[in-house]
Amino acid sequence: MTNITINNKGKNVQTHIDKAYEIIDNHLPFNYVTAVLEKLPKGTDVTAGMIRNTKKKLSKRIDILNAMVEVALENKVLEDKLKELTT
């Protein structure tokens, strides 16, 4: 009889996606589509609708999600700087 070992060390990638959407929901500016398009590599065939669908969680394209997080983090820095200047 053999001993079967259970490997429960699987990584949950979904938590990273959830954290990305939390950053996007809190800090993505209103006019984000053009900024996200600028962050994507030049050869991609991404449309504005694809970016909006990714924000609405209808699509989970990682390249678009990464670009959206970059734009959201840049906006967060600007918001923090504004708070610092006004207080």
GROMACS .gro file of C-alpha atoms in nm:
model
   87
    1MET     CA    1   0.000   0.000   0.000
    2THR     CA    2   0.135   0.342  -0.091
    3ASN     CA    3   0.120   0.660   0.105
    4ILE     CA    4  -0.033   0.943  -0.092
    5THR     CA    5   0.086   1.286   0.003
    6ILE     CA    6  -0.142   1.579  -0.061
    7ASN     CA    7   0.026   1.893  -0.184
    8ASN     CA    8  -0.178   2.192  -0.064
    9LYS     CA    9   0.078   2.456  -0.153
   10GLY     CA   10  -0.108   2.589  -0.456
   11LYS     CA   11  -0.096   2.963  -0.506
   12ASN     CA   12  -0.420   3.149  -0.545
   13VAL     CA   13  -0.373   3.389  -0.834
   14GLN     CA   14  -0.725   3.522  -0.793
   15THR     CA   15  -0.620   3.723  -0.487
   16HIS     CA   16  -0.379   3.924  -0.704
   17ILE     CA   17  -0.658   3.999  -0.948
   18ASP     CA   18  -0.887   4.100  -0.662
   19LYS     CA   19  -0.621   4.337  -0.528
   20ALA     CA   20  -0.576   4.484  -0.875
   21TYR     CA   21  -0.949   4.551  -0.905
   22GLU     CA   22  -0.950   4.708  -0.558
   23ILE     CA   23  -0.679   4.953  -0.668
   24ILE     CA   24  -0.865   5.021  -0.992
   25ASP     CA   25  -1.196   5.082  -0.815
   26ASN     CA   26  -1.041   5.324  -0.568
   27HIS     CA   27  -0.796   5.522  -0.779
   28LEU     CA   28  -0.867   5.495  -1.153
   29PRO     CA   29  -0.948   5.841  -1.294
   30PHE     CA   30  -1.270   5.916  -1.480
   31ASN     CA   31  -1.100   5.953  -1.818
   32TYR     CA   32  -0.886   5.641  -1.801
   33VAL     CA   33  -0.927   5.485  -2.146
   34THR     CA   34  -0.675   5.700  -2.335
   35ALA     CA   35  -0.420   5.672  -2.054
   36VAL     CA   36  -0.453   5.292  -2.054
   37LEU     CA   37  -0.416   5.280  -2.433
   38GLU     CA   38  -0.092   5.478  -2.401
   39LYS     CA   39   0.045   5.228  -2.145
   40LEU     CA   40  -0.012   4.927  -2.370
   41PRO     CA   41   0.257   4.820  -2.619
   42LYS     CA   42   0.229   4.972  -2.966
   43GLY     CA   43   0.146   4.654  -3.157
   44THR     CA   44  -0.158   4.548  -2.953
   45ASP     CA   45  -0.505   4.542  -3.101
   46VAL     CA   46  -0.688   4.662  -2.790
   47THR     CA   47  -0.995   4.881  -2.828
   48ALA     CA   48  -1.163   5.117  -2.585
   49GLY     CA   49  -1.449   4.870  -2.547
   50MET     CA   50  -1.210   4.596  -2.442
   51ILE     CA   51  -1.068   4.825  -2.173
   52ARG     CA   52  -1.416   4.910  -2.044
   53ASN     CA   53  -1.512   4.540  -2.042
   54THR     CA   54  -1.201   4.460  -1.839
   55LYS     CA   55  -1.294   4.727  -1.584
   56LYS     CA   56  -1.646   4.581  -1.560
   57LYS     CA   57  -1.490   4.235  -1.505
   58LEU     CA   58  -1.641   4.099  -1.825
   59SER     CA   59  -1.293   4.023  -1.956
   60LYS     CA   60  -0.973   3.942  -1.769
   61ARG     CA   61  -0.695   4.033  -2.006
   62ILE     CA   62  -0.387   4.061  -1.792
   63ASP     CA   63  -0.211   4.313  -2.017
   64ILE     CA   64  -0.506   4.552  -1.995
   65LEU     CA   65  -0.541   4.491  -1.622
   66ASN     CA   66  -0.173   4.571  -1.563
   67ALA     CA   67  -0.201   4.894  -1.764
   68MET     CA   68  -0.511   4.995  -1.569
   69VAL     CA   69  -0.331   4.936  -1.239
   70GLU     CA   70  -0.037   5.148  -1.358
   71VAL     CA   71  -0.273   5.436  -1.446
   72ALA     CA   72  -0.456   5.400  -1.114
   73LEU     CA   73  -0.132   5.406  -0.913
   74GLU     CA   74  -0.011   5.715  -1.099
   75ASN     CA   75  -0.343   5.883  -1.023
   76LYS     CA   76  -0.311   5.783  -0.656
   77VAL     CA   77   0.027   5.956  -0.637
   78LEU     CA   78  -0.126   6.271  -0.787
   79GLU     CA   79  -0.417   6.257  -0.541
   80ASP     CA   80  -0.178   6.220  -0.248
   81LYS     CA   81   0.028   6.513  -0.371
   82LEU     CA   82  -0.285   6.726  -0.400
   83LYS     CA   83  -0.387   6.635  -0.046
   84GLU     CA   84  -0.041   6.727   0.077
   85LEU     CA   85  -0.051   7.064  -0.099
   86THR     CA   86  -0.398   7.154   0.026
   87THR     CA   87  -0.342   7.069   0.392
   0.00000   0.00000   0.00000
